[in-house]
Structures are given as structure tokens and as C-alpha cells.
Tab-separated table of C-alpha atoms in Angstrom:
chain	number	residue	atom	x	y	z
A	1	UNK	CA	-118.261	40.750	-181.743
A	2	UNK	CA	-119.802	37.500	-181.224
A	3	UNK	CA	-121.769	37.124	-177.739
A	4	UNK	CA	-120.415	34.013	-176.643
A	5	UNK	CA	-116.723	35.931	-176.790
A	6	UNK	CA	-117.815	38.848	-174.855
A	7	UNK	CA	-119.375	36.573	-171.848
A	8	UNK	CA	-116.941	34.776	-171.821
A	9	UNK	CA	-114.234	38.206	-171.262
A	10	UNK	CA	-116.768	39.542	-168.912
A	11	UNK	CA	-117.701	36.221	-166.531
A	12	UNK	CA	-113.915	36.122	-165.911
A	13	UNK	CA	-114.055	39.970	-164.916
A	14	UNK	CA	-116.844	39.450	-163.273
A	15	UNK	CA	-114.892	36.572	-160.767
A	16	UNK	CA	-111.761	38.763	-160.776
A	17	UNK	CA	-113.695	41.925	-159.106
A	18	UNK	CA	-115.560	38.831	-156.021
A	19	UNK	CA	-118.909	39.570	-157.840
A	20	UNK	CA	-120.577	36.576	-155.589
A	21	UNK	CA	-122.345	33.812	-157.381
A	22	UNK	CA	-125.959	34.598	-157.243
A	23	UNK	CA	-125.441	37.508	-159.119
A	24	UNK	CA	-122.988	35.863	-162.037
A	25	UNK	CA	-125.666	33.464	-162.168
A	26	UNK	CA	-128.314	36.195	-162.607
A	27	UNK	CA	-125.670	37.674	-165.743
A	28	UNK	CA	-125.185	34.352	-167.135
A	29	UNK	CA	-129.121	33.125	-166.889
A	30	UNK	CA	-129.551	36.517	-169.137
A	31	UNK	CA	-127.224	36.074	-171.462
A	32	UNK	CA	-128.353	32.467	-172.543
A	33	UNK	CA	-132.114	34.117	-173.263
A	34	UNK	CA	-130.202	37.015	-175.643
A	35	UNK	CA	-128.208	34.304	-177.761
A	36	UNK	CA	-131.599	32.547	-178.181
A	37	UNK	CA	-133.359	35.299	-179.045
A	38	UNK	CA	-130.444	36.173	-181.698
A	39	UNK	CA	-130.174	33.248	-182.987
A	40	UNK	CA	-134.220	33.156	-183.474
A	41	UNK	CA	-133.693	36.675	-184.688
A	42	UNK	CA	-130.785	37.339	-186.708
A	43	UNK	CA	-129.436	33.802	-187.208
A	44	UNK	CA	-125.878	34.686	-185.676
A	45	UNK	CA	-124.973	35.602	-182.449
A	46	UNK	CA	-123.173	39.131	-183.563
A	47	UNK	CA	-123.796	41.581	-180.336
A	48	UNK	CA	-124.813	45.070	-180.512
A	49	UNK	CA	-126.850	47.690	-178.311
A	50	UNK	CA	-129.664	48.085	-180.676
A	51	UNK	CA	-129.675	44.158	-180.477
A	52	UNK	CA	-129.880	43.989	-177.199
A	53	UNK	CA	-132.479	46.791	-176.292
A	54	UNK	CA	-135.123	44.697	-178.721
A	55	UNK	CA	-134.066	42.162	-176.394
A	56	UNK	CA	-135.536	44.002	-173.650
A	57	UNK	CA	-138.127	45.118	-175.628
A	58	UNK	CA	-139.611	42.037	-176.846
A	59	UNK	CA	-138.757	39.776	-173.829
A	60	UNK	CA	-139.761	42.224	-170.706
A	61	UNK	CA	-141.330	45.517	-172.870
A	62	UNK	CA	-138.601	47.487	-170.759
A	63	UNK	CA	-137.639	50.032	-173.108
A	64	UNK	CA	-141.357	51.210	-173.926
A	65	UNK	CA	-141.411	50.985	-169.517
A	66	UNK	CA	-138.345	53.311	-169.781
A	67	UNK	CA	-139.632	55.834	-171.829
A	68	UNK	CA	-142.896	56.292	-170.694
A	69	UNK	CA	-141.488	56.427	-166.958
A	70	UNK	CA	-142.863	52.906	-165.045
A	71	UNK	CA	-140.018	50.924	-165.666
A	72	UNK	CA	-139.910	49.560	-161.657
A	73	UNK	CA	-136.658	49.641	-159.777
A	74	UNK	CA	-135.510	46.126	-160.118
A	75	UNK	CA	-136.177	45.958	-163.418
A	76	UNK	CA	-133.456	48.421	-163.721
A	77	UNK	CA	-130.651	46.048	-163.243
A	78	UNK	CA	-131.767	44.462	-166.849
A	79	UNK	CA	-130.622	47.558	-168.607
A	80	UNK	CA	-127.124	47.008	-166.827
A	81	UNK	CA	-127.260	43.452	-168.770
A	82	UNK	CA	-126.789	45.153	-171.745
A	83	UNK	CA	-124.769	47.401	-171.059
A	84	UNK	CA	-122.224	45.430	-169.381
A	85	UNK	CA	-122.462	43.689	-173.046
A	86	UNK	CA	-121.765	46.580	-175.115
A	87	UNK	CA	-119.070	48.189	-172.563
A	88	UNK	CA	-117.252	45.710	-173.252
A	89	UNK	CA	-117.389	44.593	-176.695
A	90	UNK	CA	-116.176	48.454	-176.913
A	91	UNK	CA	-113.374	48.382	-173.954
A	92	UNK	CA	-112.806	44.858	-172.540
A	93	UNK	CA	-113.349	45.917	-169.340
A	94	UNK	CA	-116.274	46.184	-166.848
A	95	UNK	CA	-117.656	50.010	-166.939
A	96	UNK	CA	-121.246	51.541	-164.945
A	97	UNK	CA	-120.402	49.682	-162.421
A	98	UNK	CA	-122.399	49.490	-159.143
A	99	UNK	CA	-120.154	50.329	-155.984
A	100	UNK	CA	-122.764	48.615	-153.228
A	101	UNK	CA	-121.374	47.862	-149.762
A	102	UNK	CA	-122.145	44.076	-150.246
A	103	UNK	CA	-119.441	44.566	-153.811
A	104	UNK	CA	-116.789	47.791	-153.336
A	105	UNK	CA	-114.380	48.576	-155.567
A	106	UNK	CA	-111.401	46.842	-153.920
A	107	UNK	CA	-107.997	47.863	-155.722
A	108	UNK	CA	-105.205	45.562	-156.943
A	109	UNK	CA	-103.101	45.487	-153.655
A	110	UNK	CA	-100.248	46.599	-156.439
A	111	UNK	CA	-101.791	49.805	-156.520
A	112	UNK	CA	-102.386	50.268	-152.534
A	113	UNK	CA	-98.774	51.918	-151.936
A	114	UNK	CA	-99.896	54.131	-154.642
A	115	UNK	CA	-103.042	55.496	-153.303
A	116	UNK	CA	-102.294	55.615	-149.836
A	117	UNK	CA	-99.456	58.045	-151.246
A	118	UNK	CA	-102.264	60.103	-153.231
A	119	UNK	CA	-104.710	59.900	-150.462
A	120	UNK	CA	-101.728	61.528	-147.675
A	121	UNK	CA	-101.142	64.421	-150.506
A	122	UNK	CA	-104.999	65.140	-150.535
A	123	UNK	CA	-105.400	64.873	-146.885
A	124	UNK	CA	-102.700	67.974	-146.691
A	125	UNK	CA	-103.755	69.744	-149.297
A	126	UNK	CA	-106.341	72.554	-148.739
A	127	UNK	CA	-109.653	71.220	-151.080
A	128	UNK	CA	-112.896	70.308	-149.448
A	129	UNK	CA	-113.468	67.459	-147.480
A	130	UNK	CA	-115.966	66.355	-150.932
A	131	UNK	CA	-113.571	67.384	-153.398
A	132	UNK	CA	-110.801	65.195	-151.532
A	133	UNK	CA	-112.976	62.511	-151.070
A	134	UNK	CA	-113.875	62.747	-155.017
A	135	UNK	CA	-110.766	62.441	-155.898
A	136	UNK	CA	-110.130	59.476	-154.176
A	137	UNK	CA	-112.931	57.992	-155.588
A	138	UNK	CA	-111.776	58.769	-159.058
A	139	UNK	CA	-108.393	57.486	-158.774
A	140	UNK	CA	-109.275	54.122	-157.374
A	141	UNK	CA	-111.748	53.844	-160.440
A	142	UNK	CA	-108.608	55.004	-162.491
A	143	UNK	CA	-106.652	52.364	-161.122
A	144	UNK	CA	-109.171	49.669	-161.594
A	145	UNK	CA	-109.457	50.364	-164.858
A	146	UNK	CA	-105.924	49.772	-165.194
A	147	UNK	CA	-106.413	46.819	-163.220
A	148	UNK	CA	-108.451	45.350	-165.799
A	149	UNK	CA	-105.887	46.509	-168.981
A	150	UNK	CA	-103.392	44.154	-167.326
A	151	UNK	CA	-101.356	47.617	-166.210
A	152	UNK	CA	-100.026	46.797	-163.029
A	153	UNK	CA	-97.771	50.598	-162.309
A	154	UNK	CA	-98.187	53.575	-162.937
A	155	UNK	CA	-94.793	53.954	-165.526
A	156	UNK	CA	-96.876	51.930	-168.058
A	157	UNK	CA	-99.660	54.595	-168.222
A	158	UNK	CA	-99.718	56.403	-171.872
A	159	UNK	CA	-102.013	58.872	-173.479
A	160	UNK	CA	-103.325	56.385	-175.277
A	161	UNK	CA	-104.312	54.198	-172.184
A	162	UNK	CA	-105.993	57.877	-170.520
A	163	UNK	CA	-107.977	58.128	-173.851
A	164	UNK	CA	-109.482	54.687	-173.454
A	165	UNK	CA	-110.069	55.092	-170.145
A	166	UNK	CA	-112.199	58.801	-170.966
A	167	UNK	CA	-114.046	56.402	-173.869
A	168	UNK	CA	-115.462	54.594	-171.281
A	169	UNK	CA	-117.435	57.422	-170.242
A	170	UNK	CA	-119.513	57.961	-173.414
A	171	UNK	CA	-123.377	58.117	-172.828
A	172	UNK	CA	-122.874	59.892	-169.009
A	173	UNK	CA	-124.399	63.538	-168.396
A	174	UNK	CA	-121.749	66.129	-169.326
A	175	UNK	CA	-121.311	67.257	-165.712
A	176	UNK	CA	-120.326	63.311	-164.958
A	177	UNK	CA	-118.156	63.653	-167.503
A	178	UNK	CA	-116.529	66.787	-165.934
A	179	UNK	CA	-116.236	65.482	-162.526
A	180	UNK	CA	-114.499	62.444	-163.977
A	181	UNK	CA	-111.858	64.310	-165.922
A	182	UNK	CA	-110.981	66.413	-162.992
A	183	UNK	CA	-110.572	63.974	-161.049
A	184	UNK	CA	-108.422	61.672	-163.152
A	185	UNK	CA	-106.501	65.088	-164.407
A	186	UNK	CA	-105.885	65.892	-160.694
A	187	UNK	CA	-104.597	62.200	-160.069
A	188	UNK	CA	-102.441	62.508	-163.226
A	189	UNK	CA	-100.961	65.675	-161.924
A	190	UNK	CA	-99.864	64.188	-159.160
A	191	UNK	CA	-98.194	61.257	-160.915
A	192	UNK	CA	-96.236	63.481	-162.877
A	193	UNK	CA	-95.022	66.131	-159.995
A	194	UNK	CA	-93.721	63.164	-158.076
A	195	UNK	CA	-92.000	61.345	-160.686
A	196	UNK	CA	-93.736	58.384	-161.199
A	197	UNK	CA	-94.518	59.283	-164.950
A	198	UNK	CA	-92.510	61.270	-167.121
A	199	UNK	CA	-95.132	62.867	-169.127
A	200	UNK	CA	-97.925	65.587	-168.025
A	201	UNK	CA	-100.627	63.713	-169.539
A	202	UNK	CA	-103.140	66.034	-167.485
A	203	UNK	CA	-102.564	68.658	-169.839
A	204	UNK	CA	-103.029	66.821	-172.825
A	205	UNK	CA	-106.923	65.899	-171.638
A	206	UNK	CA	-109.401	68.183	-172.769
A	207	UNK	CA	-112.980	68.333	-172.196
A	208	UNK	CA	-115.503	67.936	-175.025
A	209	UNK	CA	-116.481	71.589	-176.378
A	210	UNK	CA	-120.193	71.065	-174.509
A	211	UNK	CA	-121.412	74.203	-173.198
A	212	UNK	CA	-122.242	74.049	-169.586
A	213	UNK	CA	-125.984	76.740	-170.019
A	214	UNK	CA	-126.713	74.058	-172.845
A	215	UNK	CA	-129.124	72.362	-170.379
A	216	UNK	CA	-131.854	74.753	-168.363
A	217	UNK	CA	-131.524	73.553	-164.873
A	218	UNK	CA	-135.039	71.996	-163.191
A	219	UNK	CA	-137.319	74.401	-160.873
A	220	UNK	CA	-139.917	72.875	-159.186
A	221	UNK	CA	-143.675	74.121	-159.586
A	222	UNK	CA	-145.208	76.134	-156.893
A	223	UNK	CA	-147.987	73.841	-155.951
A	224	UNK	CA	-145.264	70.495	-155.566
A	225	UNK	CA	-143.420	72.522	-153.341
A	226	UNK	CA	-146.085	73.434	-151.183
A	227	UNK	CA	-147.460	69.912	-151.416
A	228	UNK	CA	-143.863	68.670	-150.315
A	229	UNK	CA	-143.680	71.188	-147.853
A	230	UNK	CA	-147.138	69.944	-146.553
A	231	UNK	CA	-146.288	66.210	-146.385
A	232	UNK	CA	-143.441	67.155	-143.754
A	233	UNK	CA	-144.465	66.320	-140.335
A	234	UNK	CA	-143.392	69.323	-138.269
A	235	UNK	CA	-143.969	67.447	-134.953
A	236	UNK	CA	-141.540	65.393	-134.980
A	237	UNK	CA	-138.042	66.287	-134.365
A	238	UNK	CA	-136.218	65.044	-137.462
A	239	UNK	CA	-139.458	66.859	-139.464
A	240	UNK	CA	-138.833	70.417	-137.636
A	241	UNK	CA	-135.464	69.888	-139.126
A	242	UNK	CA	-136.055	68.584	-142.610
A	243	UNK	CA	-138.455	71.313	-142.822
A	244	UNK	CA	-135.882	74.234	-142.074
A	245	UNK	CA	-133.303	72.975	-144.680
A	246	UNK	CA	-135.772	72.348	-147.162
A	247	UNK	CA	-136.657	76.293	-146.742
A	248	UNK	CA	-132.488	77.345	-147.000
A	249	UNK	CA	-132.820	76.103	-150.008
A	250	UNK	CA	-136.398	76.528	-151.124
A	251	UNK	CA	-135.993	80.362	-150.034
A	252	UNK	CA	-132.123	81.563	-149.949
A	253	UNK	CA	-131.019	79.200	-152.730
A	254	UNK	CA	-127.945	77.929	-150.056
A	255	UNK	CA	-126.543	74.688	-151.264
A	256	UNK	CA	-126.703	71.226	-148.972
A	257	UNK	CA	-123.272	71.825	-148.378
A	258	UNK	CA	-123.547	74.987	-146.690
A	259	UNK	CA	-126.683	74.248	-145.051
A	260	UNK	CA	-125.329	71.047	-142.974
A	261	UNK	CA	-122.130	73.672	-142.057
A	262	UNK	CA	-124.303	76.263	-140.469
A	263	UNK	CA	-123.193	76.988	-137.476
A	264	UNK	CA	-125.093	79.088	-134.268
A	265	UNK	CA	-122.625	82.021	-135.001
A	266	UNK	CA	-123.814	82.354	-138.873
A	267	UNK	CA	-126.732	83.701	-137.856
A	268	UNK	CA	-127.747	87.776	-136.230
A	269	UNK	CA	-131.012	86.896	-134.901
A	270	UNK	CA	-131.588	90.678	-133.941
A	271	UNK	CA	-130.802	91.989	-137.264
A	272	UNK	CA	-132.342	88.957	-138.823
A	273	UNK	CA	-129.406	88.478	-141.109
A	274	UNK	CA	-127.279	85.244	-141.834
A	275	UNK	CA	-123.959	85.264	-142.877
A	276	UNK	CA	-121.363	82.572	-143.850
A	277	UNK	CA	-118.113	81.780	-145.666
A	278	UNK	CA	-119.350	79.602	-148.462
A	279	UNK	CA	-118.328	75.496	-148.474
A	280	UNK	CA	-117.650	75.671	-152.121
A	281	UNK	CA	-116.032	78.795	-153.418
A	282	UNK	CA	-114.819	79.994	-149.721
A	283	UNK	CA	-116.217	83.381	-150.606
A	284	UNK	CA	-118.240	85.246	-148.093
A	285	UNK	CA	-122.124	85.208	-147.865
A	286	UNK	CA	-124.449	87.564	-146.407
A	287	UNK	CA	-127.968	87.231	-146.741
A	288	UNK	CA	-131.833	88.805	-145.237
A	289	UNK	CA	-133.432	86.163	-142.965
A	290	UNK	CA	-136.882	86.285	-144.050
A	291	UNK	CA	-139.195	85.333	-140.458
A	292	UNK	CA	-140.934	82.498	-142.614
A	293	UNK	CA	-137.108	80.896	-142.277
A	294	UNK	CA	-135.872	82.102	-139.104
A	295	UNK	CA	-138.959	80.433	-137.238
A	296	UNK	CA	-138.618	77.400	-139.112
A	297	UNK	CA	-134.585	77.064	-137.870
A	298	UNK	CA	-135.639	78.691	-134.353
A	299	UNK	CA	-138.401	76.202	-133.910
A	300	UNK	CA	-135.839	72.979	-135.040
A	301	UNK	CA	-133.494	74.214	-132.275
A	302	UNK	CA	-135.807	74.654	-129.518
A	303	UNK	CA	-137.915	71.688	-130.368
A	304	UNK	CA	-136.389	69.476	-132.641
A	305	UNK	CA	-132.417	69.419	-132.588
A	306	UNK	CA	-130.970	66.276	-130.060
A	307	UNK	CA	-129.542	68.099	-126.497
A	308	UNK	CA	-126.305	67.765	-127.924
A	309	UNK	CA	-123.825	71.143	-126.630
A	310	UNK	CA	-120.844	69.103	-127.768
A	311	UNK	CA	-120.722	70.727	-131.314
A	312	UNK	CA	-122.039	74.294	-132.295
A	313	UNK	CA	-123.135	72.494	-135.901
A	314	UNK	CA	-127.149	73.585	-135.997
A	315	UNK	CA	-128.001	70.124	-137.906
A	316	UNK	CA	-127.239	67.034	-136.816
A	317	UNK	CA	-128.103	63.477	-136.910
A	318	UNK	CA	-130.717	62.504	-134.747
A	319	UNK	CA	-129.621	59.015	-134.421
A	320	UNK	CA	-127.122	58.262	-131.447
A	321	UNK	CA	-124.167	59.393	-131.456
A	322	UNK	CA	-125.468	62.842	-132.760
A	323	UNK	CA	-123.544	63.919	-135.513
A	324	UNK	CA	-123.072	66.803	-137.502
A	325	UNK	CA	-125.006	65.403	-140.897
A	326	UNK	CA	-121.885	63.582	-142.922
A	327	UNK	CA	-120.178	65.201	-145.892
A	328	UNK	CA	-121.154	62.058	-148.257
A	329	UNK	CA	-125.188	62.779	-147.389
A	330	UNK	CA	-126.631	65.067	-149.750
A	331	UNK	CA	-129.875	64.502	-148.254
A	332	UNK	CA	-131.539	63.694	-151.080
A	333	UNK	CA	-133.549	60.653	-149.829
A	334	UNK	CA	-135.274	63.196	-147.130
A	335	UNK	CA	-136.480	65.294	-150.709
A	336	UNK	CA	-137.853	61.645	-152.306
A	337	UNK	CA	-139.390	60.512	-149.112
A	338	UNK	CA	-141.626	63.828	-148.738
A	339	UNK	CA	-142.314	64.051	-153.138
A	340	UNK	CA	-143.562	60.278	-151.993
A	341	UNK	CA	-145.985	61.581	-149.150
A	342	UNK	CA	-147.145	64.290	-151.187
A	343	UNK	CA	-147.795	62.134	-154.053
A	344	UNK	CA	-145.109	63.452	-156.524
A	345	UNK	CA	-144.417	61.257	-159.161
A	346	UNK	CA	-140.591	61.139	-158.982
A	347	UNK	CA	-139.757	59.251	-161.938
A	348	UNK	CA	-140.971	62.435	-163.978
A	349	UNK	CA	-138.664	64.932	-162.661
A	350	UNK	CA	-135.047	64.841	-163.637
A	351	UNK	CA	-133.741	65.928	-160.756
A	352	UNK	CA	-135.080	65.868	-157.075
A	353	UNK	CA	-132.095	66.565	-154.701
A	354	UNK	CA	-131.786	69.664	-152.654
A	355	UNK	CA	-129.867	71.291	-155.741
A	356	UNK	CA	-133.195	71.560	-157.591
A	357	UNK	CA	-134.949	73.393	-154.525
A	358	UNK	CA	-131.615	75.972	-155.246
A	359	UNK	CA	-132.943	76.630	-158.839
A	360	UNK	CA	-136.213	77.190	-157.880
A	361	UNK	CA	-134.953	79.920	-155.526
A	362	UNK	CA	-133.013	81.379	-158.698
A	363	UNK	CA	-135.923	81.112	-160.983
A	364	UNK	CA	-138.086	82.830	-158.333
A	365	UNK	CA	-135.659	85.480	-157.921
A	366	UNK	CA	-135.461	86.004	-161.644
A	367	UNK	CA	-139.388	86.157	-161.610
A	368	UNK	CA	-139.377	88.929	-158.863
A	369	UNK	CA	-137.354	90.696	-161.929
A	370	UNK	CA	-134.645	90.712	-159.335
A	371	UNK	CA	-131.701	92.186	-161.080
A	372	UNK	CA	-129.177	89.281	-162.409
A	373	UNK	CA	-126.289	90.616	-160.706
A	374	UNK	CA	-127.908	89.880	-157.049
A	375	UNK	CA	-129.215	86.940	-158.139
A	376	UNK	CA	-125.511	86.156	-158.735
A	377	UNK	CA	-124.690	87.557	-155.034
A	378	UNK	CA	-127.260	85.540	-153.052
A	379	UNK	CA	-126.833	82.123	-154.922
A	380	UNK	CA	-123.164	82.573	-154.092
A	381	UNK	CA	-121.988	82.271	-158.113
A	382	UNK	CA	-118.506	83.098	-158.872
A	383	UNK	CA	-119.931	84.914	-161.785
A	384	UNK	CA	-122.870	86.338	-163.784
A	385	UNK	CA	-122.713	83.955	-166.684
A	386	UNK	CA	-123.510	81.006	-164.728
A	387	UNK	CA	-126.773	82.548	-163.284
A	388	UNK	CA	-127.506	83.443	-166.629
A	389	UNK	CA	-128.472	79.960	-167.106
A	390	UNK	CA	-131.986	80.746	-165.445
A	391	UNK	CA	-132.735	83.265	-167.948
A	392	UNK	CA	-133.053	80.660	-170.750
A	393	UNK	CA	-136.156	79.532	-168.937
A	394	UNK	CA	-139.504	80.549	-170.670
A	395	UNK	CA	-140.558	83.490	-168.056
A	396	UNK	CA	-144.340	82.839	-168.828
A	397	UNK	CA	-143.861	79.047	-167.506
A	398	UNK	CA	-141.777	80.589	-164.586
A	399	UNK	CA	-144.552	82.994	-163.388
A	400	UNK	CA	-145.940	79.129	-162.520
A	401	UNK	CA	-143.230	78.476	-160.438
A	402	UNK	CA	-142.637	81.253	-158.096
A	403	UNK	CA	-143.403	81.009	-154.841
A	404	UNK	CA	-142.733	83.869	-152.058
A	405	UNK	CA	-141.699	83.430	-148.311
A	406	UNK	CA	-144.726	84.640	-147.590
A	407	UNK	CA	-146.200	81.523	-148.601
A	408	UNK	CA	-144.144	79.177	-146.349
A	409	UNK	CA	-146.010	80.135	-143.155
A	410	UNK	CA	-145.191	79.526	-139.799
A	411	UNK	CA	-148.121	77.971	-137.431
């Protein structure tokens, strides 16, 4: 598809979804320097990804950046050039988009009756407060996408149309993947049960036969976790509690979710055990409190937590008004501002959100030769075969990895 065609598609999108001026001009300034460098190149003005990531290459050396891990932050926003390029050569529409406060994702106000239909069912339905609020996400991306087809209800959705739209997802991790076809088979589902479409196109979407153990989740090393640990001032409040929910997770394996829902009551100080009804599977938790732990959440509440009796949450915001910590915070920029103290190079570990800290507590486990089944019990999996997953890891490369309570001390 020639270049000049697909800018031309896309600068129109681009003024349809109030994309402000500075950065259309920052799109168009870009795509003037690729047709040059085609032209000089390949004599036409044909577009392609390969052509555009020697583009990249040749003008700012960003792929060779990529791949060898210093490609800065801002440069980032080049690779979106491209991609907006090839996205939609392929779809016509404007995919990987960035949701920023400055831009959201505003819906055709044809749509509006139509979510704020969806949105009452999930508000009185029984999910999570994060799986409702997912889904909400993913049917105003839906809808967008729509949008952008020229559909303007929801009788004029097809399989065909649902296809395209799961097309557009090509080149995301499978769990992205996942996420996205629950949540559009969730919002399909409830098209259909309330008559707005005649077909169940929900159970016509499948997901790609990608095994979920394919990938070996990431465990950190001993010695960054102890370096991380070390970078955590533990004199200030917001440290004493950053510090106790980093060791949940480092030590129990509890997930952010249950961590920010701990209440006073979860925990028997005397027999220095904590129990709780899990935020994800709603299936009861009981686990030893090892001291290296129970000091660490003792000390946050004595020294650290805000003199705030209004809510029996144990972690709050420490900000006025004093929150519980929100559902939408996953706390991961507390885990990349202490790998940046202790001098963790971020950009080489695929993941660095509190989730990571829970396979490390897995992979320790498994090291201890812990027997798989209570593995299974304390990480709080619904079965066996997903904790299996840590049992693909090379157990001489684990043995560098494990890391006992003992060594998170308490001073």
C-alpha cells in the first residue's frame, strides 16, 4: 500500500479521535523523512514493516538500541510511527494506541446508551472490582473499533467484523491476547442475552491453541532482591510500608491484589498465622507468618501507617485523604523506583511488578523441594498444573535464586 494513502487514512483518524496538533505534527514530520528515505531507497513509496524498521535503523539506529536494551524512553514513541503505519495498511484503523489522560479513549456518543447499559449489568454482577473495570475497558476499545469501521450499532456487528477486530491484536503477549478475548467475549455475551444481536458470536471466538506453561515465568536473583530490599528506606513511613508488601510477596507469594485487601482481622498475631479469602479465586487462604514478615507489617502499623481509624484496610495511601491503595495501582512503580536505587538495570528484566516477586516465592519454594501440591496451596492456585510452570525452570540456576526469610532481617 502506497505511504502517501495510508497517511492520508490515518491523519484523518488521527483528527477524528482530538489527537491535538503538536502531536499530528510530530506523525506527519515522520512520515515525510520515511517517503524520502523510500524513495532514496526503493524508488517507490510501497509501505511495509521491514521498510520501516530500516527506517529506524538507518535514520536513529533504534532497532540495534532496542535489542541491545538502551533504546531511551522517548525514543520509544518512534517505534509507534511505524506501527501506526503498518496497523493500518493491515486494518484501516488506529490500533496500540496510547490511552494518556491528556488523549482518552472517548466513545462515539452513539455508543454511550450502550455502555452505560453494559457498565449497570457489571456493576450488579458479582466479578471483581478489576475484572469489572476490565471489562469496561475492553468494550469501549470494542466499540471504538467499531467507531472507526463506520459501525455505528450494535445490530451491524458480524463474525466477520469480531475477527478483524481479534486481527488487530497480532504481535501482543498471549496473556494480552487472553484478557482481550474475554473481555470482548464477555461484552458479546451480553449483546446477545439482551437482544441487541441475534447471534452468540462469543461462542464462535476461540483462543489460539498457545499453551499457557509455554513461557517460564521470571524469578528474581537472590542478591537483586536483597539489593532492592536494601535501597528501601525503612524510616520513612511510606518505606516501612513498601517494605512489608514487598516481603508478602517476596516471602508468602500473596498477589498485589490481596496484599492492598489485608485487613487487621486477617491476621492471628498470637499464633502467628494469616488468613484470608483470596481477591481472585474467592477461595480461602491460610498461611505461617514467618517473624521476618510479621515485624516488617507490625513495624508499618505502629510507625508508618497515617492515624487513620476510619477504615480497618492495613495499607493505605499516605497522601491526604488516606485511602485504602486503589484497585487500578498495581504498585509497580514502588518495585522500579527501588530496582533504580539499587542500581538494577530494569530494561533487562522482563517483568518487574509485584507479580515477579510472587514467582520468586514459588521458585524458592520449589528449591526448598517443597512438595508441588503445597506450593499449589500457599500461592493460592486453583490447581497443580499451573504451579507446574515453575518446575520447567533449570533447578541448578534456581539454587541462585532462593532466598529464605531468614535472610530478610528485622533491625
Amino acid at each position: 500500500m502506497k505511504l502517501e494513502m495510508i497517511t492520508d487514512g490515518l491523519k484523518e483518524l488521527l483528527l477524528e479521535n482530538h489527537y491535538n496538533s503538536t502531536t499530528i505534527h510530530f506523525y506527519e514530520r515522520e512520515w515525510k523523512k520515511i517517503q524520502t528515505f523510500l524513495m532514496n531507497e526503493y524508488g517507490d513509496t510501497e509501505y511495509e514493516m521491514e521498510r520501516g524498521l530500516k527506517y529506524l535503523e538507518k535514520q536513529y539506529n533504534l532497532v540495534s538500541k532496542y535489542n541491545d536494551g538502551t533504546l531511551s524512553q522517548q525514543r520509544v514513541q518512534l517505534l509507534r510511527v511505524v506501527h501506526m503505519l503498518e496497523d493500518y495498511s493491515l486494518h484501516r484503523v488506529l490500533t496500540r494506541r496510547y490511552y494518556a489522560s491528556k488523549n482518552p479513549l472517548t466513545l462515539d456518543e452513539r455508543f454511550e446508551p450502550l455502555f452505560n447499559e453494559y457498565a449497570d449489568f457489571l456493576d450488579s454482577s458479582e466479578l471483581s472490582v478489576s475484572t469489572v473495570n476490565h471489562y469496561k475497558r475492553m468494550s469501549v476499545v470494542f466499540m471504538d473499533y467499531l467507531t472507526q469501521r463506520k459501525i455505528s450499532s450494535a445490530d451491524q456487528v458480524t463474525m466477520d467484523i469480531c475477527n478483524s477486530y481479534l486481527k488487530t491484536l497480532a504481535g501482543y503477549s498471549f496473556k494480552t491476547v487472553e484478557q482481550n478475548v474475554c473481555g470482548v467475549r464477555h461484552f458479546l455475551r451480553f449483546l446477545h442475552s439482551s437482544g441487541k444481536i441475534s447471534v452468540d458470536y462469543a461462542e464462535k471466538i476461540h483462543m489460539p491453541s498457545i499453551s499457557k506453561s509455554a513461557r517460564i515465568p521470571s524469578a528474581w536473583q537472590a542478591e537483586e532482591l536483597k539489593a532492592m530490599l536494601a535501597a528501601i528506606d525503612r524510616n520513612s513511613p511510606t518505606g516501612k510500608r513498601d517494605y512489608a508488601m514487598i516481603v508478602l510477596a517476596c516471602v508468602l507469594g500473596l498477589r498485589i491484589g490481596d496484599i492492598k485487601n489485608l485487613r487487621f482481622k486477617n491476621f492471628n498475631w498470637e499464633e502467628k498465622k494469616l488468613s484470608i479469602i483470596q481477591h481472585k479465586t474467592h477461595k480461602p487462604l491460610n498461611l505461617p507468618l514467618p517473624d521476618a514478615v510479621g515485624w516488617a507489617v507490625i513495624d508499618y502499623i505502629k510507625n508508618g501507617r497515617p492515624q487513620y481509624y476510619e477504615s480497618d484496610v492495613i495499607f493505605l495511601k499516605h497522601m491526604p485523604p488516606f485511602d485504602p491503595i486503589g484497585d487500578e495501582n498495581h504498585m509497580q512503580q514502588q518495585i522500579i523506583r527501588y530496582m533504580r536505587k539499587a542500581g538494577i538495570d530494569q530494561r533487562r528484566k522482563k517483568h518487574s511488578g509485584f507479580h515477579s516477586l510472587r514467582h520468586s516465592a514459588g521458585s524458592m519454594l520449589l528449591e526448598m523441594e517443597t512438595p508441588l501440591p503445597v506450593i499449589t496451596d500457599i500461592l493460592g492456585h486453583s490447581d497443580s498444573d499451573v504451579t507446574a510452570v515453575y518446575l520447567k525452570t533449570d533447578l541448578q540456576k534456581l539454587a541462585e535464586c532462593v532466598l529464605s526469610p531468614e535472610d530478610f532481617c528485622y533491625e
